[in-house]
CSV table of C-alpha atoms in Angstrom, one decimal:
chain,number,residue,atom,x,y,z
A,1236,MET,CA,0.0,0.0,0.0
A,1237,SER,CA,1.5,3.3,-1.1
A,1238,LEU,CA,2.0,6.2,1.3
A,1239,PRO,CA,0.0,9.5,0.8
A,1240,LEU,CA,3.1,11.5,-0.1
A,1241,GLU,CA,5.1,8.8,-1.8
A,1242,GLY,CA,7.0,10.2,-4.8
A,1243,LEU,CA,6.7,13.8,-3.6
A,1244,SER,CA,9.4,16.1,-2.4
A,1245,ALA,CA,9.0,18.8,0.2
A,1246,ILE,CA,10.8,21.8,1.8
A,1247,VAL,CA,10.2,22.6,5.5
A,1248,THR,CA,11.7,25.8,6.7
A,1249,GLY,CA,12.7,26.3,10.3
A,1250,ALA,CA,12.7,22.5,10.6
A,1251,GLY,CA,15.7,22.0,12.9
A,1252,ARG,CA,13.6,22.2,16.1
A,1253,GLY,CA,10.1,22.3,17.5
A,1254,LEU,CA,7.1,22.6,15.1
A,1255,GLY,CA,9.2,22.5,11.9
A,1256,ARG,CA,11.0,19.4,13.0
A,1257,ALA,CA,7.7,17.6,13.8
A,1258,GLU,CA,6.4,18.7,10.4
A,1259,ALA,CA,9.5,17.4,8.5
A,1260,LEU,CA,9.3,14.1,10.3
A,1261,GLU,CA,5.6,13.7,9.6
A,1262,LEU,CA,6.0,14.5,5.9
A,1263,ALA,CA,8.8,11.9,5.7
A,1264,ARG,CA,6.7,9.3,7.5
A,1265,LEU,CA,4.0,9.9,4.9
A,1266,GLY,CA,6.5,9.1,2.2
A,1267,ALA,CA,7.9,12.5,1.1
A,1268,SER,CA,11.5,13.3,0.4
A,1269,VAL,CA,12.4,16.3,2.6
A,1270,VAL,CA,14.7,19.3,2.4
A,1271,VAL,CA,15.2,20.3,6.0
A,1272,ASN,CA,16.0,24.0,6.2
A,1273,ASP,CA,17.1,25.7,9.3
A,1274,PHE,CA,19.5,28.7,9.9
A,1275,GLY,CA,20.4,27.1,13.1
A,1276,GLN,CA,20.8,30.2,15.3
A,1277,SER,CA,20.6,29.5,19.0
A,1278,GLY,CA,18.4,32.4,20.1
A,1279,ARG,CA,14.7,32.5,19.3
A,1280,ASP,CA,15.2,36.2,18.6
A,1281,GLY,CA,17.5,35.3,15.7
A,1282,SER,CA,20.7,35.8,17.6
A,1283,GLY,CA,23.7,33.5,17.7
A,1284,GLU,CA,25.9,32.0,15.0
A,1285,ALA,CA,24.3,30.1,12.2
A,1286,SER,CA,24.8,26.3,12.5
A,1287,ALA,CA,24.0,23.4,10.2
A,1288,ALA,CA,23.7,21.1,13.2
A,1289,PRO,CA,19.9,21.3,13.8
A,1290,ALA,CA,19.0,20.7,10.2
A,1291,GLU,CA,21.6,18.0,9.8
A,1292,GLU,CA,20.3,16.2,12.9
A,1293,VAL,CA,16.7,16.1,11.6
A,1294,ALA,CA,17.8,15.1,8.1
A,1295,GLU,CA,19.8,12.2,9.7
A,1296,GLU,CA,16.8,11.2,11.8
A,1297,ILE,CA,14.7,10.9,8.6
A,1298,ARG,CA,17.4,8.9,6.8
A,1299,ALA,CA,17.8,6.6,9.8
A,1300,ALA,CA,14.1,5.8,9.6
A,1301,GLY,CA,14.5,4.8,6.0
A,1302,GLY,CA,13.5,8.1,4.4
A,1303,ARG,CA,15.2,10.6,2.1
A,1304,ALA,CA,16.3,13.9,3.3
A,1305,VAL,CA,18.9,16.6,2.8
A,1306,ALA,CA,19.8,19.5,5.1
A,1307,HIS,CA,20.0,23.2,4.0
A,1308,LEU,CA,21.6,25.9,6.1
A,1309,GLY,CA,20.1,29.1,4.9
A,1310,ASP,CA,18.3,32.3,5.8
A,1311,VAL,CA,14.9,32.2,4.0
A,1312,ALA,CA,14.6,35.9,4.5
A,1313,ASP,CA,17.5,36.4,2.1
A,1314,PHE,CA,16.2,36.4,-1.5
A,1315,GLU,CA,19.2,34.5,-3.0
A,1316,GLN,CA,19.4,32.0,-0.2
A,1317,ALA,CA,15.7,31.2,-0.7
A,1318,ARG,CA,16.4,30.7,-4.4
A,1319,GLU,CA,19.2,28.3,-3.5
A,1320,LEU,CA,16.8,26.4,-1.2
A,1321,VAL,CA,14.3,25.7,-3.9
A,1322,ASP,CA,17.0,24.9,-6.4
A,1323,LEU,CA,18.4,22.4,-3.9
A,1324,ALA,CA,15.1,20.6,-3.7
A,1325,VAL,CA,14.7,20.5,-7.5
A,1326,SER,CA,18.3,19.4,-8.2
A,1327,PHE,CA,18.4,16.8,-5.3
A,1328,PHE,CA,14.9,15.3,-5.8
A,1329,GLY,CA,14.1,16.2,-9.4
A,1330,LYS,CA,11.2,18.6,-8.6
A,1331,LEU,CA,9.5,20.4,-5.7
A,1332,ASP,CA,6.0,19.4,-4.7
A,1333,VAL,CA,5.4,20.8,-1.2
A,1334,LEU,CA,6.5,23.9,0.5
A,1335,VAL,CA,6.0,24.3,4.3
A,1336,ASN,CA,6.9,27.8,5.6
A,1337,ASN,CA,7.6,27.7,9.3
A,1338,ALA,CA,10.8,29.7,10.0
A,1339,GLY,CA,10.4,32.6,12.4
A,1340,ILE,CA,11.8,34.6,15.3
A,1341,LEU,CA,10.4,36.6,18.1
A,1342,ARG,CA,11.4,40.1,19.3
A,1343,ASP,CA,8.5,41.0,21.6
A,1344,ARG,CA,7.8,44.5,23.0
A,1345,MET,CA,4.9,46.9,23.4
A,1346,VAL,CA,4.3,49.1,20.4
A,1347,PHE,CA,5.4,52.2,22.2
A,1348,SER,CA,8.7,50.6,23.2
A,1349,MET,CA,9.5,48.7,20.0
A,1350,THR,CA,12.6,49.7,18.0
A,1351,GLU,CA,12.7,50.0,14.3
A,1352,ASP,CA,15.1,47.0,14.1
A,1353,GLU,CA,12.8,44.8,16.3
A,1354,TRP,CA,9.9,45.6,13.9
A,1355,ASP,CA,11.9,45.1,10.7
A,1356,SER,CA,13.7,41.9,11.8
A,1357,VAL,CA,10.4,40.0,12.6
A,1358,ILE,CA,8.6,41.3,9.5
A,1359,ARG,CA,11.7,40.2,7.5
A,1360,VAL,CA,12.0,36.7,8.7
A,1361,HIS,CA,8.3,35.8,8.9
A,1362,LEU,CA,6.6,37.7,6.1
A,1363,LYS,CA,9.5,38.3,3.6
A,1364,GLY,CA,10.7,34.8,4.4
A,1365,HIS,CA,7.3,33.3,3.4
A,1366,PHE,CA,7.3,35.5,0.2
A,1367,ASN,CA,10.8,34.5,-0.8
A,1368,THR,CA,10.3,30.8,-0.8
A,1369,THR,CA,6.8,31.1,-2.2
A,1370,HIS,CA,8.1,33.2,-5.1
A,1371,PHE,CA,10.7,30.7,-6.2
A,1372,ALA,CA,8.4,27.7,-5.6
A,1373,ALA,CA,5.6,29.4,-7.6
A,1374,ALA,CA,8.0,30.1,-10.5
A,1375,HIS,CA,9.0,26.5,-10.5
A,1376,TRP,CA,5.4,25.2,-10.7
A,1377,ARG,CA,4.5,27.7,-13.3
A,1378,GLU,CA,7.3,26.6,-15.6
A,1379,ARG,CA,6.5,23.0,-15.0
A,1380,SER,CA,2.8,23.7,-15.8
A,1381,LYS,CA,3.8,25.4,-19.1
A,1382,ALA,CA,6.0,22.5,-20.1
A,1383,ALA,CA,3.3,20.0,-19.2
A,1384,GLY,CA,0.5,22.0,-20.9
A,1385,GLY,CA,-1.7,21.7,-17.9
A,1386,PRO,CA,-1.9,21.7,-14.1
A,1387,VAL,CA,0.9,20.1,-12.0
A,1388,TYR,CA,1.1,19.1,-8.3
A,1389,GLY,CA,1.9,21.8,-5.8
A,1390,ARG,CA,1.1,22.5,-2.1
A,1391,ILE,CA,2.0,25.4,0.1
A,1392,VAL,CA,1.4,25.4,3.9
A,1393,ASN,CA,2.1,28.7,5.6
A,1394,THR,CA,2.3,29.4,9.3
A,1395,SER,CA,0.2,32.2,10.7
A,1396,SER,CA,-0.8,32.6,14.4
A,1397,GLU,CA,-3.6,33.2,16.8
A,1398,ALA,CA,-1.7,36.4,17.6
A,1399,PHE,CA,-3.1,37.7,14.3
A,1400,LEU,CA,-6.6,36.4,15.0
A,1401,GLY,CA,-7.1,37.5,18.6
A,1402,GLY,CA,-4.4,40.2,19.0
A,1403,SER,CA,-1.3,40.1,21.1
A,1404,ALA,CA,-0.5,43.3,23.0
A,1405,GLY,CA,3.2,42.7,23.3
A,1406,GLN,CA,3.8,41.4,19.7
A,1407,PRO,CA,2.7,44.1,17.2
A,1408,ASN,CA,5.5,43.0,14.8
A,1409,TYR,CA,4.7,39.3,15.1
A,1410,ALA,CA,0.9,39.9,14.9
A,1411,ALA,CA,1.3,42.1,11.8
A,1412,ALA,CA,3.6,39.6,10.1
A,1413,LYS,CA,1.2,36.7,10.8
A,1414,GLY,CA,-1.7,38.7,9.4
A,1415,GLY,CA,0.3,39.5,6.3
A,1416,ILE,CA,1.0,35.8,5.9
A,1417,VAL,CA,-2.7,35.2,5.7
A,1418,GLY,CA,-3.0,37.8,3.0
A,1419,LEU,CA,-0.1,36.4,1.1
A,1420,THR,CA,-1.7,32.9,1.4
A,1421,THR,CA,-5.0,33.9,-0.1
A,1422,SER,CA,-3.4,35.9,-2.9
A,1423,THR,CA,-1.2,33.0,-3.7
A,1424,ALA,CA,-4.1,30.6,-3.7
A,1425,LEU,CA,-5.9,32.6,-6.3
A,1426,ALA,CA,-2.8,33.1,-8.4
A,1427,LEU,CA,-1.7,29.5,-8.5
A,1428,ALA,CA,-4.9,27.6,-8.6
A,1429,LYS,CA,-4.9,27.3,-12.4
A,1430,TYR,CA,-1.5,25.6,-12.2
A,1431,GLY,CA,-2.8,22.9,-9.9
A,1432,VAL,CA,-1.2,24.5,-6.8
A,1433,THR,CA,-3.0,25.1,-3.5
A,1434,ALA,CA,-2.0,27.4,-0.6
A,1435,ASN,CA,-3.3,27.3,2.9
A,1436,ALA,CA,-2.3,28.6,6.3
A,1437,ILE,CA,-2.4,27.2,9.8
A,1438,CYS,CA,-2.5,28.9,13.2
A,1439,PRO,CA,-0.8,26.3,15.4
A,1440,ARG,CA,-0.7,26.2,19.1
A,1441,ALA,CA,2.3,24.2,20.3
A,1442,ARG,CA,5.0,24.2,23.0
A,1443,THR,CA,8.2,25.1,21.3
A,1444,ARG,CA,11.3,27.3,21.9
A,1445,MET,CA,9.3,30.2,20.4
A,1446,THR,CA,6.4,29.8,22.9
A,1447,GLU,CA,8.1,28.6,26.0
A,1448,ASP,CA,7.1,31.8,27.9
A,1449,VAL,CA,3.5,31.7,26.7
A,1450,PHE,CA,2.9,28.2,27.9
A,1451,ALA,CA,5.1,28.2,30.9
A,1452,GLY,CA,2.1,27.6,33.2
A,1453,PHE,CA,0.8,24.6,31.3
A,1454,GLN,CA,2.5,21.6,32.6
A,1455,VAL,CA,3.5,18.5,30.6
A,1456,PRO,CA,1.5,15.5,31.6
A,1457,GLU,CA,3.4,13.1,33.9
A,1458,ASP,CA,1.3,10.0,33.2
A,1459,GLY,CA,2.8,9.3,29.8
A,1460,ARG,CA,0.0,11.0,27.8
A,1461,LEU,CA,1.0,13.2,24.9
A,1462,ASP,CA,1.3,16.8,25.8
A,1463,ALA,CA,-1.8,18.7,24.5
A,1464,LEU,CA,0.7,21.3,23.3
A,1465,ALA,CA,3.0,18.9,21.6
A,1466,PRO,CA,3.9,19.9,18.0
A,1467,GLU,CA,2.9,16.3,17.0
A,1468,HIS,CA,-0.7,17.5,17.3
A,1469,VAL,CA,-0.1,20.0,14.5
A,1470,SER,CA,2.0,18.0,12.1
A,1471,PRO,CA,-0.7,15.6,10.9
A,1472,LEU,CA,-2.7,18.6,9.5
A,1473,VAL,CA,0.4,19.7,7.6
A,1474,GLY,CA,0.7,16.2,6.2
A,1475,TYR,CA,-2.9,16.3,5.1
A,1476,LEU,CA,-2.6,19.7,3.5
A,1477,ALA,CA,0.5,18.5,1.6
A,1478,SER,CA,-1.4,15.4,0.3
A,1479,PRO,CA,-3.5,14.9,-2.8
A,1480,ALA,CA,-6.5,14.4,-0.5
A,1481,SER,CA,-6.5,18.2,0.2
A,1482,ALA,CA,-7.0,19.3,-3.4
A,1483,ARG,CA,-10.2,21.2,-2.7
A,1484,ALA,CA,-8.8,23.0,0.3
A,1485,ASN,CA,-7.4,26.2,-1.1
A,1486,GLY,CA,-6.9,29.7,0.5
A,1487,GLN,CA,-8.1,28.3,3.9
A,1488,LEU,CA,-7.0,29.2,7.4
A,1489,PHE,CA,-6.9,26.5,10.1
A,1490,VAL,CA,-6.5,26.8,13.9
A,1491,VAL,CA,-4.9,23.6,15.2
A,1492,HIS,CA,-3.8,22.3,18.5
A,1493,GLY,CA,-4.3,19.4,21.0
A,1494,GLY,CA,-6.6,17.2,18.9
A,1495,ILE,CA,-8.6,20.2,17.6
A,1496,VAL,CA,-8.8,21.5,14.0
A,1497,VAL,CA,-10.9,24.6,13.4
A,1498,VAL,CA,-11.6,25.9,9.8
A,1499,MET,CA,-11.9,29.6,10.0
A,1500,GLU,CA,-14.4,31.7,7.9
A,1501,ARG,CA,-13.5,34.9,6.2
A,1502,PRO,CA,-14.6,38.1,8.0
A,1503,ARG,CA,-18.4,38.7,7.8
A,1504,VAL,CA,-20.4,41.9,7.9
A,1505,ALA,CA,-21.4,42.7,11.4
A,1506,ALA,CA,-23.5,45.8,10.7
A,1507,LYS,CA,-24.3,48.0,7.7
A,1508,PHE,CA,-25.4,51.7,7.6
A,1509,ASP,CA,-26.7,53.7,4.7
A,1510,THR,CA,-26.7,57.4,4.4
A,1511,ALA,CA,-30.0,59.2,4.0
A,1512,LYS,CA,-28.3,61.7,1.7
A,1513,GLU,CA,-25.7,61.4,-1.0
A,1514,VAL,CA,-22.8,61.6,1.3
A,1515,PHE,CA,-22.4,60.8,5.0
A,1516,SER,CA,-21.9,63.8,7.3
A,1517,TYR,CA,-20.1,63.6,10.6
A,1518,GLU,CA,-23.4,64.2,12.5
A,1519,GLU,CA,-25.2,61.4,10.7
A,1520,LEU,CA,-22.3,58.9,11.4
A,1521,ASP,CA,-22.4,60.0,15.0
A,1522,ALA,CA,-26.1,59.4,15.2
A,1523,LEU,CA,-25.7,55.9,13.7
A,1524,LEU,CA,-22.4,54.5,14.9
A,1525,THR,CA,-22.2,55.9,18.5
A,1526,PRO,CA,-25.4,54.2,19.6
A,1527,HIS,CA,-24.3,51.0,17.8
A,1528,TYR,CA,-21.2,50.8,20.0
A,1529,ASP,CA,-22.8,52.2,23.1
A,1530,SER,CA,-25.2,49.2,23.0
A,1531,ARG,CA,-22.4,46.8,23.3
A,1532,PRO,CA,-20.7,45.7,26.6
A,1533,ALA,CA,-17.7,47.9,27.5
A,1534,ASN,CA,-15.4,44.9,27.7
A,1535,GLU,CA,-16.6,43.2,24.6
A,1536,THR,CA,-13.9,41.7,22.5
A,1537,PHE,CA,-14.0,40.5,18.9
A,1538,ALA,CA,-11.0,38.2,19.4
A,1539,ALA,CA,-11.7,35.1,17.2
A,1540,ALA,CA,-9.8,32.9,19.6
A,1541,GLU,CA,-12.2,33.8,22.4
A,1542,VAL,CA,-15.4,33.6,20.3
A,1543,LEU,CA,-14.4,30.0,19.3
A,1544,GLY,CA,-13.5,29.0,22.8
A,1545,LEU,CA,-9.9,28.6,21.9
A,1546,LYS,CA,-8.4,30.6,24.8
A,1547,HIS,CA,-5.5,28.9,26.5
A,1548,GLY,CA,-6.6,26.8,29.4
């Protein structure tokens, strides 16, 4: 019996540790050949010397289990290094079929205290990093489609966050980058559908080096049960979205953690107001909008995570 991803090749960025590692191992378990990308810096803020060790260790773990894998030390936020990453997958495995964008860093601070560099560095790694790899993967699939005279196989799985959905006061850079990734995902989904390529995004909740502070109060079970925040709860969804079975899922956003998968809807209209004249005046807007908001509880929040009952705990 063939495996779901047998004969396919994949790139997973930020795959040396945590969530990316779990995703790379899952794709390999399902039959994919994997390029394990990681810049290998020791600090979750992007500090420290680059090291091939994390990526090499995961690639070796895949090979030891009988799979095919190659490590790539590179910064996906660098345009040329992202090109080299996609070229490596194509040259090593003959083609690229799946791209999982996971690499990221954190530099948390309140918006009134954040420096320009703290803003730029997080936007660069998360949002530009997603764009760079997507750009070169999309060009590869477009050329293959032209040569084939029809659709080819392609899957993109991007990593957003509940920080975008529900807000995160101390992470304006991270929340903005993750919101941008959703916009990139939906745009890419529309642009590449005719070539046979899908693009979806996940908002994972997992205990990793990036989230160790967030989940510090949530203890790991001591009775042998799998931690509800283990990355292994997220990786099966990535495996599914990388597979042929997910062909009709395109431009979608999923929240996933601890045995739960939520398919998010696009924003819906909450209220609509029409002017009685040709153009709204300040007075008319005041008469319509102020009572609308005054009628709502003062502490009301529109955080999607809370509406869906997805608050931590």
